[in-house]
PDB file of C-alpha atoms and ligand atoms in Angstrom:
ATOM      1  CA  MET A   1     -33.649 -22.954   8.074  1.00  0.00           C
ATOM      2  CA  THR A   2     -33.952 -19.750   6.013  1.00  0.00           C
ATOM      3  CA  ASP A   3     -34.603 -20.335   2.307  1.00  0.00           C
ATOM      4  CA  LEU A   4     -33.132 -17.734  -0.071  1.00  0.00           C
ATOM      5  CA  SER A   5     -33.618 -19.824  -3.221  1.00  0.00           C
ATOM      6  CA  ALA A   6     -36.206 -17.346  -4.555  1.00  0.00           C
ATOM      7  CA  PHE A   7     -33.321 -14.903  -5.077  1.00  0.00           C
ATOM      8  CA  PRO A   8     -31.403 -15.767  -8.280  1.00  0.00           C
ATOM      9  CA  ILE A   9     -28.255 -14.067  -6.912  1.00  0.00           C
ATOM     10  CA  THR A  10     -27.847 -17.014  -4.510  1.00  0.00           C
ATOM     11  CA  ARG A  11     -27.362 -19.341  -7.488  1.00  0.00           C
ATOM     12  CA  LYS A  12     -24.100 -17.640  -8.465  1.00  0.00           C
ATOM     13  CA  TRP A  13     -23.085 -16.885  -4.860  1.00  0.00           C
ATOM     14  CA  PRO A  14     -24.598 -19.724  -2.754  1.00  0.00           C
ATOM     15  CA  ALA A  15     -25.300 -18.888   0.876  1.00  0.00           C
ATOM     16  CA  GLN A  16     -23.415 -21.127   3.278  1.00  0.00           C
ATOM     17  CA  HIS A  17     -25.221 -19.344   6.120  1.00  0.00           C
ATOM     18  CA  PRO A  18     -28.616 -18.273   4.731  1.00  0.00           C
ATOM     19  CA  ASP A  19     -29.657 -16.950   8.140  1.00  0.00           C
ATOM     20  CA  ARG A  20     -26.961 -14.248   7.899  1.00  0.00           C
ATOM     21  CA  ILE A  21     -26.948 -11.003   5.898  1.00  0.00           C
ATOM     22  CA  GLN A  22     -25.519 -11.763   2.467  1.00  0.00           C
ATOM     23  CA  LEU A  23     -23.035  -9.120   1.269  1.00  0.00           C
ATOM     24  CA  TYR A  24     -22.120  -8.845  -2.434  1.00  0.00           C
ATOM     25  CA  SER A  25     -19.177  -6.513  -2.738  1.00  0.00           C
ATOM     26  CA  LEU A  26     -15.524  -5.757  -3.454  1.00  0.00           C
ATOM     27  CA  PRO A  27     -13.156  -3.603  -1.346  1.00  0.00           C
ATOM     28  CA  THR A  28     -13.667  -0.363  -3.316  1.00  0.00           C
ATOM     29  CA  PRO A  29     -14.530   2.974  -1.616  1.00  0.00           C
ATOM     30  CA  ASN A  30     -18.259   2.246  -1.991  1.00  0.00           C
ATOM     31  CA  GLY A  31     -17.937  -1.458  -1.234  1.00  0.00           C
ATOM     32  CA  VAL A  32     -16.054  -1.003   2.037  1.00  0.00           C
ATOM     33  CA  LYS A  33     -18.756   1.250   3.441  1.00  0.00           C
ATOM     34  CA  ALA A  34     -20.938  -1.860   3.764  1.00  0.00           C
ATOM     35  CA  SER A  35     -18.196  -4.210   5.035  1.00  0.00           C
ATOM     36  CA  ILE A  36     -16.931  -1.638   7.568  1.00  0.00           C
ATOM     37  CA  MET A  37     -20.489  -1.050   8.821  1.00  0.00           C
ATOM     38  CA  LEU A  38     -21.089  -4.780   9.166  1.00  0.00           C
ATOM     39  CA  GLU A  39     -17.815  -5.188  11.046  1.00  0.00           C
ATOM     40  CA  GLU A  40     -18.575  -2.205  13.286  1.00  0.00           C
ATOM     41  CA  THR A  41     -22.101  -3.367  14.187  1.00  0.00           C
ATOM     42  CA  GLY A  42     -21.193  -7.022  14.698  1.00  0.00           C
ATOM     43  CA  LEU A  43     -24.266  -8.103  12.728  1.00  0.00           C
ATOM     44  CA  PRO A  44     -23.697 -11.665  11.429  1.00  0.00           C
ATOM     45  CA  TYR A  45     -23.022 -11.651   7.682  1.00  0.00           C
ATOM     46  CA  GLU A  46     -21.544 -13.661   4.858  1.00  0.00           C
ATOM     47  CA  PRO A  47     -19.400 -11.822   2.258  1.00  0.00           C
ATOM     48  CA  HIS A  48     -19.371 -12.734  -1.433  1.00  0.00           C
ATOM     49  CA  ARG A  49     -16.813 -11.313  -3.838  1.00  0.00           C
ATOM     50  CA  VAL A  50     -18.162  -9.653  -7.003  1.00  0.00           C
ATOM     51  CA  ALA A  51     -15.116  -9.692  -9.274  1.00  0.00           C
ATOM     52  CA  PHE A  52     -14.898  -6.843 -11.794  1.00  0.00           C
ATOM     53  CA  ASP A  53     -12.173  -8.575 -13.865  1.00  0.00           C
ATOM     54  CA  THR A  54     -14.757 -11.224 -14.787  1.00  0.00           C
ATOM     55  CA  GLN A  55     -17.594  -8.666 -15.004  1.00  0.00           C
ATOM     56  CA  ASP A  56     -19.568 -10.400 -12.241  1.00  0.00           C
ATOM     57  CA  GLN A  57     -21.509  -7.179 -11.690  1.00  0.00           C
ATOM     58  CA  MET A  58     -23.015  -7.577 -15.190  1.00  0.00           C
ATOM     59  CA  SER A  59     -24.193 -11.173 -14.631  1.00  0.00           C
ATOM     60  CA  ALA A  60     -27.921 -11.892 -14.733  1.00  0.00           C
ATOM     61  CA  GLU A  61     -27.727 -13.138 -11.138  1.00  0.00           C
ATOM     62  CA  PHE A  62     -26.196  -9.887  -9.835  1.00  0.00           C
ATOM     63  CA  LEU A  63     -28.550  -7.733 -11.933  1.00  0.00           C
ATOM     64  CA  SER A  64     -31.512  -9.590 -10.427  1.00  0.00           C
ATOM     65  CA  LEU A  65     -30.634  -7.879  -7.125  1.00  0.00           C
ATOM     66  CA  ASN A  66     -29.142  -4.623  -8.411  1.00  0.00           C
ATOM     67  CA  PRO A  67     -30.254  -3.633 -11.924  1.00  0.00           C
ATOM     68  CA  ASN A  68     -27.724  -0.769 -11.678  1.00  0.00           C
ATOM     69  CA  ASN A  69     -24.753  -3.240 -11.840  1.00  0.00           C
ATOM     70  CA  LYS A  70     -22.848  -1.656  -8.940  1.00  0.00           C
ATOM     71  CA  ILE A  71     -21.534  -2.955  -5.656  1.00  0.00           C
ATOM     72  CA  PRO A  72     -22.257  -3.035  -2.747  1.00  0.00           C
ATOM     73  CA  ALA A  73     -25.561  -4.871  -2.420  1.00  0.00           C
ATOM     74  CA  ILE A  74     -26.994  -6.932   0.420  1.00  0.00           C
ATOM     75  CA  LEU A  75     -29.730  -9.493   0.990  1.00  0.00           C
ATOM     76  CA  ASP A  76     -30.989  -9.596   4.562  1.00  0.00           C
ATOM     77  CA  PRO A  77     -32.935 -12.829   5.205  1.00  0.00           C
ATOM     78  CA  ASP A  78     -34.502 -11.174   8.249  1.00  0.00           C
ATOM     79  CA  GLY A  79     -35.658  -7.806   6.931  1.00  0.00           C
ATOM     80  CA  PRO A  80     -38.681  -5.736   7.997  1.00  0.00           C
ATOM     81  CA  GLY A  81     -41.602  -7.973   8.999  1.00  0.00           C
ATOM     82  CA  GLY A  82     -39.202 -10.931   9.131  1.00  0.00           C
ATOM     83  CA  LYS A  83     -39.144 -11.059   5.315  1.00  0.00           C
ATOM     84  CA  PRO A  84     -35.977 -11.099   3.177  1.00  0.00           C
ATOM     85  CA  LEU A  85     -34.876  -7.625   2.050  1.00  0.00           C
ATOM     86  CA  PRO A  86     -32.636  -7.099  -0.998  1.00  0.00           C
ATOM     87  CA  LEU A  87     -30.981  -3.662  -1.002  1.00  0.00           C
ATOM     88  CA  PHE A  88     -28.508  -1.709  -3.138  1.00  0.00           C
ATOM     89  CA  GLU A  89     -26.960   1.820  -2.929  1.00  0.00           C
ATOM     90  CA  SER A  90     -24.377   2.135  -0.185  1.00  0.00           C
ATOM     91  CA  GLY A  91     -26.124   5.089   1.493  1.00  0.00           C
ATOM     92  CA  ALA A  92     -29.378   3.140   1.806  1.00  0.00           C
ATOM     93  CA  ILE A  93     -27.446   0.125   3.108  1.00  0.00           C
ATOM     94  CA  LEU A  94     -25.740   2.232   5.799  1.00  0.00           C
ATOM     95  CA  ILE A  95     -29.032   3.739   6.958  1.00  0.00           C
ATOM     96  CA  TYR A  96     -30.723   0.334   6.950  1.00  0.00           C
ATOM     97  CA  LEU A  97     -27.952  -1.368   8.948  1.00  0.00           C
ATOM     98  CA  ALA A  98     -27.842   1.540  11.414  1.00  0.00           C
ATOM     99  CA  GLU A  99     -31.581   1.256  12.011  1.00  0.00           C
ATOM    100  CA  LYS A 100     -31.477  -2.535  12.199  1.00  0.00           C
ATOM    101  CA  SER A 101     -28.636  -2.574  14.728  1.00  0.00           C
ATOM    102  CA  GLY A 102     -29.595   0.620  16.567  1.00  0.00           C
ATOM    103  CA  LYS A 103     -25.957   1.686  16.255  1.00  0.00           C
ATOM    104  CA  PHE A 104     -23.983   4.493  14.573  1.00  0.00           C
ATOM    105  CA  ILE A 105     -26.990   6.776  14.066  1.00  0.00           C
ATOM    106  CA  PRO A 106     -28.302   9.195  16.716  1.00  0.00           C
ATOM    107  CA  ARG A 107     -31.511   8.195  18.464  1.00  0.00           C
ATOM    108  CA  ASP A 108     -32.943  11.720  18.547  1.00  0.00           C
ATOM    109  CA  PRO A 109     -34.800  12.726  15.346  1.00  0.00           C
ATOM    110  CA  ALA A 110     -32.767  15.906  14.741  1.00  0.00           C
ATOM    111  CA  GLY A 111     -29.512  13.966  15.064  1.00  0.00           C
ATOM    112  CA  ARG A 112     -30.792  11.301  12.668  1.00  0.00           C
ATOM    113  CA  TYR A 113     -31.465  13.920  10.013  1.00  0.00           C
ATOM    114  CA  GLN A 114     -27.999  15.377  10.561  1.00  0.00           C
ATOM    115  CA  ALA A 115     -26.532  11.927   9.948  1.00  0.00           C
ATOM    116  CA  MET A 116     -28.577  11.527   6.762  1.00  0.00           C
ATOM    117  CA  GLN A 117     -27.616  15.013   5.600  1.00  0.00           C
ATOM    118  CA  TRP A 118     -23.909  14.148   5.730  1.00  0.00           C
ATOM    119  CA  VAL A 119     -24.472  10.730   4.149  1.00  0.00           C
ATOM    120  CA  MET A 120     -26.255  12.525   1.273  1.00  0.00           C
ATOM    121  CA  PHE A 121     -23.389  15.047   1.098  1.00  0.00           C
ATOM    122  CA  GLN A 122     -21.040  12.125   0.530  1.00  0.00           C
ATOM    123  CA  MET A 123     -23.330  10.273  -1.891  1.00  0.00           C
ATOM    124  CA  GLY A 124     -24.139  13.306  -4.032  1.00  0.00           C
ATOM    125  CA  GLY A 125     -20.863  15.213  -3.761  1.00  0.00           C
ATOM    126  CA  ILE A 126     -17.751  13.554  -2.418  1.00  0.00           C
ATOM    127  CA  GLY A 127     -18.220  10.149  -4.091  1.00  0.00           C
ATOM    128  CA  PRO A 128     -19.070  11.339  -7.617  1.00  0.00           C
ATOM    129  CA  MET A 129     -16.525  14.210  -7.625  1.00  0.00           C
ATOM    130  CA  PHE A 130     -13.611  12.249  -6.146  1.00  0.00           C
ATOM    131  CA  GLY A 131     -14.444   9.422  -8.546  1.00  0.00           C
ATOM    132  CA  GLN A 132     -14.081  11.796 -11.490  1.00  0.00           C
ATOM    133  CA  VAL A 133     -10.704  12.973 -10.149  1.00  0.00           C
ATOM    134  CA  GLY A 134      -9.699   9.293 -10.147  1.00  0.00           C
ATOM    135  CA  PHE A 135     -10.765   8.911 -13.778  1.00  0.00           C
ATOM    136  CA  PHE A 136      -9.010  12.045 -15.038  1.00  0.00           C
ATOM    137  CA  HIS A 137      -5.899  11.728 -12.863  1.00  0.00           C
ATOM    138  CA  LYS A 138      -5.232   7.983 -12.573  1.00  0.00           C
ATOM    139  CA  PHE A 139      -7.268   6.064 -15.133  1.00  0.00           C
ATOM    140  CA  ALA A 140      -8.034   6.504 -18.866  1.00  0.00           C
ATOM    141  CA  GLY A 141      -8.755  10.236 -18.586  1.00  0.00           C
ATOM    142  CA  LYS A 142      -5.164  11.041 -17.604  1.00  0.00           C
ATOM    143  CA  ASP A 143      -4.174  10.719 -21.269  1.00  0.00           C
ATOM    144  CA  TYR A 144      -6.625  13.416 -22.402  1.00  0.00           C
ATOM    145  CA  GLU A 145      -4.776  16.456 -23.622  1.00  0.00           C
ATOM    146  CA  ASP A 146      -7.472  18.882 -22.526  1.00  0.00           C
ATOM    147  CA  LYS A 147      -7.038  19.247 -18.754  1.00  0.00           C
ATOM    148  CA  ARG A 148     -10.167  21.350 -18.205  1.00  0.00           C
ATOM    149  CA  PRO A 149     -12.415  18.402 -17.128  1.00  0.00           C
ATOM    150  CA  ARG A 150      -9.741  17.217 -14.664  1.00  0.00           C
ATOM    151  CA  ASP A 151      -9.289  20.710 -13.291  1.00  0.00           C
ATOM    152  CA  ARG A 152     -13.025  21.179 -12.846  1.00  0.00           C
ATOM    153  CA  TYR A 153     -13.324  17.997 -10.737  1.00  0.00           C
ATOM    154  CA  VAL A 154     -10.158  18.811  -8.788  1.00  0.00           C
ATOM    155  CA  ALA A 155     -11.534  22.282  -7.964  1.00  0.00           C
ATOM    156  CA  GLU A 156     -14.895  20.864  -6.891  1.00  0.00           C
ATOM    157  CA  SER A 157     -13.223  18.147  -4.784  1.00  0.00           C
ATOM    158  CA  ARG A 158     -11.051  20.776  -3.142  1.00  0.00           C
ATOM    159  CA  ARG A 159     -14.129  22.862  -2.409  1.00  0.00           C
ATOM    160  CA  LEU A 160     -15.882  19.845  -0.825  1.00  0.00           C
ATOM    161  CA  LEU A 161     -12.787  19.067   1.268  1.00  0.00           C
ATOM    162  CA  GLY A 162     -12.845  22.675   2.457  1.00  0.00           C
ATOM    163  CA  VAL A 163     -16.513  22.353   3.516  1.00  0.00           C
ATOM    164  CA  LEU A 164     -15.716  19.146   5.409  1.00  0.00           C
ATOM    165  CA  ASP A 165     -12.566  20.582   6.972  1.00  0.00           C
ATOM    166  CA  HIS A 166     -14.386  23.645   8.240  1.00  0.00           C
ATOM    167  CA  HIS A 167     -17.184  21.459   9.638  1.00  0.00           C
ATOM    168  CA  LEU A 168     -14.698  19.161  11.444  1.00  0.00           C
ATOM    169  CA  GLU A 169     -12.995  22.012  13.305  1.00  0.00           C
ATOM    170  CA  GLY A 170     -13.066  21.096  17.011  1.00  0.00           C
ATOM    171  CA  LYS A 171     -14.964  17.838  16.363  1.00  0.00           C
ATOM    172  CA  ALA A 172     -13.848  14.224  16.777  1.00  0.00           C
ATOM    173  CA  TRP A 173     -16.231  12.968  14.068  1.00  0.00           C
ATOM    174  CA  ILE A 174     -18.661  14.422  11.549  1.00  0.00           C
ATOM    175  CA  LEU A 175     -21.537  14.502  14.062  1.00  0.00           C
ATOM    176  CA  GLY A 176     -19.318  15.660  16.931  1.00  0.00           C
ATOM    177  CA  ASP A 177     -18.408  13.194  19.677  1.00  0.00           C
ATOM    178  CA  ASP A 178     -20.165  10.191  18.172  1.00  0.00           C
ATOM    179  CA  TYR A 179     -18.744   8.152  15.312  1.00  0.00           C
ATOM    180  CA  GLY A 180     -21.336   6.968  12.807  1.00  0.00           C
ATOM    181  CA  ILE A 181     -22.605   6.333   9.290  1.00  0.00           C
ATOM    182  CA  ALA A 182     -21.607   9.785   8.022  1.00  0.00           C
ATOM    183  CA  ASP A 183     -17.965   8.941   8.815  1.00  0.00           C
ATOM    184  CA  ILE A 184     -18.284   5.428   7.382  1.00  0.00           C
ATOM    185  CA  ALA A 185     -19.683   6.920   4.152  1.00  0.00           C
ATOM    186  CA  THR A 186     -17.088   9.666   3.818  1.00  0.00           C
ATOM    187  CA  PHE A 187     -13.650   8.547   4.935  1.00  0.00           C
ATOM    188  CA  PRO A 188     -13.199   5.545   2.595  1.00  0.00           C
ATOM    189  CA  TRP A 189     -13.458   8.080  -0.242  1.00  0.00           C
ATOM    190  CA  VAL A 190     -10.992  10.515   1.340  1.00  0.00           C
ATOM    191  CA  ARG A 191      -8.579   7.627   1.917  1.00  0.00           C
ATOM    192  CA  ASN A 192      -8.968   6.555  -1.700  1.00  0.00           C
ATOM    193  CA  LEU A 193      -8.428  10.063  -3.084  1.00  0.00           C
ATOM    194  CA  VAL A 194      -5.068  10.534  -1.378  1.00  0.00           C
ATOM    195  CA  GLY A 195      -4.095   6.834  -1.393  1.00  0.00           C
ATOM    196  CA  PHE A 196      -5.092   4.758  -4.406  1.00  0.00           C
ATOM    197  CA  TYR A 197      -5.774   7.738  -6.696  1.00  0.00           C
ATOM    198  CA  GLY A 198      -2.563   9.509  -5.591  1.00  0.00           C
ATOM    199  CA  ALA A 199      -4.310  12.886  -5.886  1.00  0.00           C
ATOM    200  CA  GLY A 200      -3.297  14.354  -2.509  1.00  0.00           C
ATOM    201  CA  GLU A 201      -0.944  16.944  -3.978  1.00  0.00           C
ATOM    202  CA  LEU A 202      -3.312  17.758  -6.822  1.00  0.00           C
ATOM    203  CA  VAL A 203      -6.145  18.692  -4.429  1.00  0.00           C
ATOM    204  CA  GLY A 204      -3.812  20.329  -1.872  1.00  0.00           C
ATOM    205  CA  PHE A 205      -4.714  17.834   0.838  1.00  0.00           C
ATOM    206  CA  ALA A 206      -2.129  19.303   3.230  1.00  0.00           C
ATOM    207  CA  ASP A 207      -4.433  22.334   3.604  1.00  0.00           C
ATOM    208  CA  PHE A 208      -7.129  20.210   5.269  1.00  0.00           C
ATOM    209  CA  ALA A 209      -5.663  19.349   8.667  1.00  0.00           C
ATOM    210  CA  ASN A 210      -9.018  18.475  10.257  1.00  0.00           C
ATOM    211  CA  VAL A 211      -9.898  16.053   7.479  1.00  0.00           C
ATOM    212  CA  LYS A 212      -6.457  14.452   7.784  1.00  0.00           C
ATOM    213  CA  ARG A 213      -6.808  14.139  11.581  1.00  0.00           C
ATOM    214  CA  VAL A 214     -10.216  12.427  11.362  1.00  0.00           C
ATOM    215  CA  LEU A 215      -9.093  10.221   8.460  1.00  0.00           C
ATOM    216  CA  ASP A 216      -6.212   8.956  10.624  1.00  0.00           C
ATOM    217  CA  ALA A 217      -8.598   8.234  13.513  1.00  0.00           C
ATOM    218  CA  PHE A 218     -10.967   6.427  11.143  1.00  0.00           C
ATOM    219  CA  VAL A 219      -8.308   4.208   9.593  1.00  0.00           C
ATOM    220  CA  ALA A 220      -6.965   3.321  13.070  1.00  0.00           C
ATOM    221  CA  ARG A 221     -10.261   1.643  14.067  1.00  0.00           C
ATOM    222  CA  PRO A 222      -9.893  -2.168  14.108  1.00  0.00           C
ATOM    223  CA  ALA A 223     -13.288  -2.705  12.413  1.00  0.00           C
ATOM    224  CA  VAL A 224     -12.252  -0.327   9.630  1.00  0.00           C
ATOM    225  CA  GLN A 225      -8.986  -2.209   9.154  1.00  0.00           C
ATOM    226  CA  ARG A 226     -10.926  -5.470   8.820  1.00  0.00           C
ATOM    227  CA  GLY A 227     -13.649  -4.016   6.610  1.00  0.00           C
ATOM    228  CA  LEU A 228     -11.089  -2.613   4.160  1.00  0.00           C
ATOM    229  CA  GLN A 229     -10.047  -6.206   3.293  1.00  0.00           C
ATOM    230  CA  ILE A 230     -13.563  -7.664   2.816  1.00  0.00           C
ATOM    231  CA  PRO A 231     -14.458  -9.560   0.657  1.00  0.00           C
ATOM    232  CA  ALA A 232     -10.947 -10.998   0.583  1.00  0.00           C
ATOM    233  CA  ALA A 233      -9.106 -11.624  -2.672  1.00  0.00           C
ATOM    234  CA  PRO A 234      -9.001 -15.284  -3.762  1.00  0.00           C
ATOM    235  CA  GLY A 235      -6.155 -17.062  -1.961  1.00  0.00           C
ATOM    236  CA  ALA A 236      -5.732 -14.248   0.612  1.00  0.00           C
TER     237      ALA A 236
HETATM  238  N1  GSH B 301     -24.120   5.087  -5.811  1.00  0.00           N
HETATM  239  C1  GSH B 301     -23.612   3.752  -5.749  1.00  0.00           C
HETATM  240  C2  GSH B 301     -22.303   3.689  -6.493  1.00  0.00           C
HETATM  241  C3  GSH B 301     -21.691   2.320  -6.438  1.00  0.00           C
HETATM  242  C4  GSH B 301     -20.486   2.224  -7.375  1.00  0.00           C
HETATM  243  O1  GSH B 301     -20.196   3.119  -8.162  1.00  0.00           O
HETATM  244  N2  GSH B 301     -19.800   1.086  -7.277  1.00  0.00           N
HETATM  245  C5  GSH B 301     -18.666   0.838  -8.166  1.00  0.00           C
HETATM  246  C6  GSH B 301     -17.449   0.437  -7.359  1.00  0.00           C
HETATM  247  S1  GSH B 301     -16.936   1.711  -6.234  1.00  0.00           S
HETATM  248  C7  GSH B 301     -19.036  -0.305  -9.100  1.00  0.00           C
HETATM  249  O2  GSH B 301     -19.714  -1.218  -8.698  1.00  0.00           O
HETATM  250  N3  GSH B 301     -18.588  -0.260 -10.369  1.00  0.00           N
HETATM  251  C8  GSH B 301     -18.813  -1.335 -11.298  1.00  0.00           C
HETATM  252  C9  GSH B 301     -19.324  -0.885 -12.633  1.00  0.00           C
HETATM  253  O3  GSH B 301     -19.555   0.326 -12.800  1.00  0.00           O
HETATM  254  O4  GSH B 301     -19.497  -1.730 -13.507  1.00  0.00           O
HETATM  255  C10 GSH B 301     -23.410   3.351  -4.282  1.00  0.00           C
HETATM  256  O5  GSH B 301     -22.997   4.199  -3.505  1.00  0.00           O
HETATM  257  O6  GSH B 301     -23.684   2.178  -3.926  1.00  0.00           O
END
């Protein structure tokens, strides 16, 4: 039987199945990247809910795994060399799970770098910029009188959507015919921008028909539908 007791995070979120990948998350645009990937690969895992309303992400147990107090994070009891591997940052988690499962990343080296390039594009551009649109359009920043910060992030988000839209012309997925980690990184954020943040009109989403087409295909995948609900809310 696998023993994860050396990891303090398992004291707050005990592992019922310590032989499975432990997922610490919440269904946010970064969190669902990990749950969707786990659902897509079929790797056995056990989800644990990190509740923001009770500041679980600031607890000593969570910080022992991710000192950056952000979800998602995982603990794989069977990491490289058969040793447990704790891991945070959703981009690193996607790459790790793709390599572990041998799925959703091209086998050829050039294709692998293309996948990483688009994951980095999401991590460094789409996520941070769309997140700022959320702050200035939906959350506390919407009450700021000065609209210049909001407009700057809207313009940059629109520019990024244009880059993605142009790239997706004639393609089923970001890497062409094959669905993979670049899509799993990117489309939860696009969905969130036009859905939860309600910023579709603000960024002129109707101008990006290719992005809309691929978003619809992404959301229609059964594993995506499941991953968007994981970890489930209490009582759900
Ligand atoms: N770069 C990180 C960002 C993760 C992130 O920002 N997570 C948010 C939810 S989407 C979070 O945990 N926020 C909690 C907090 O800031 O206290 C990643 O991609 O994993």
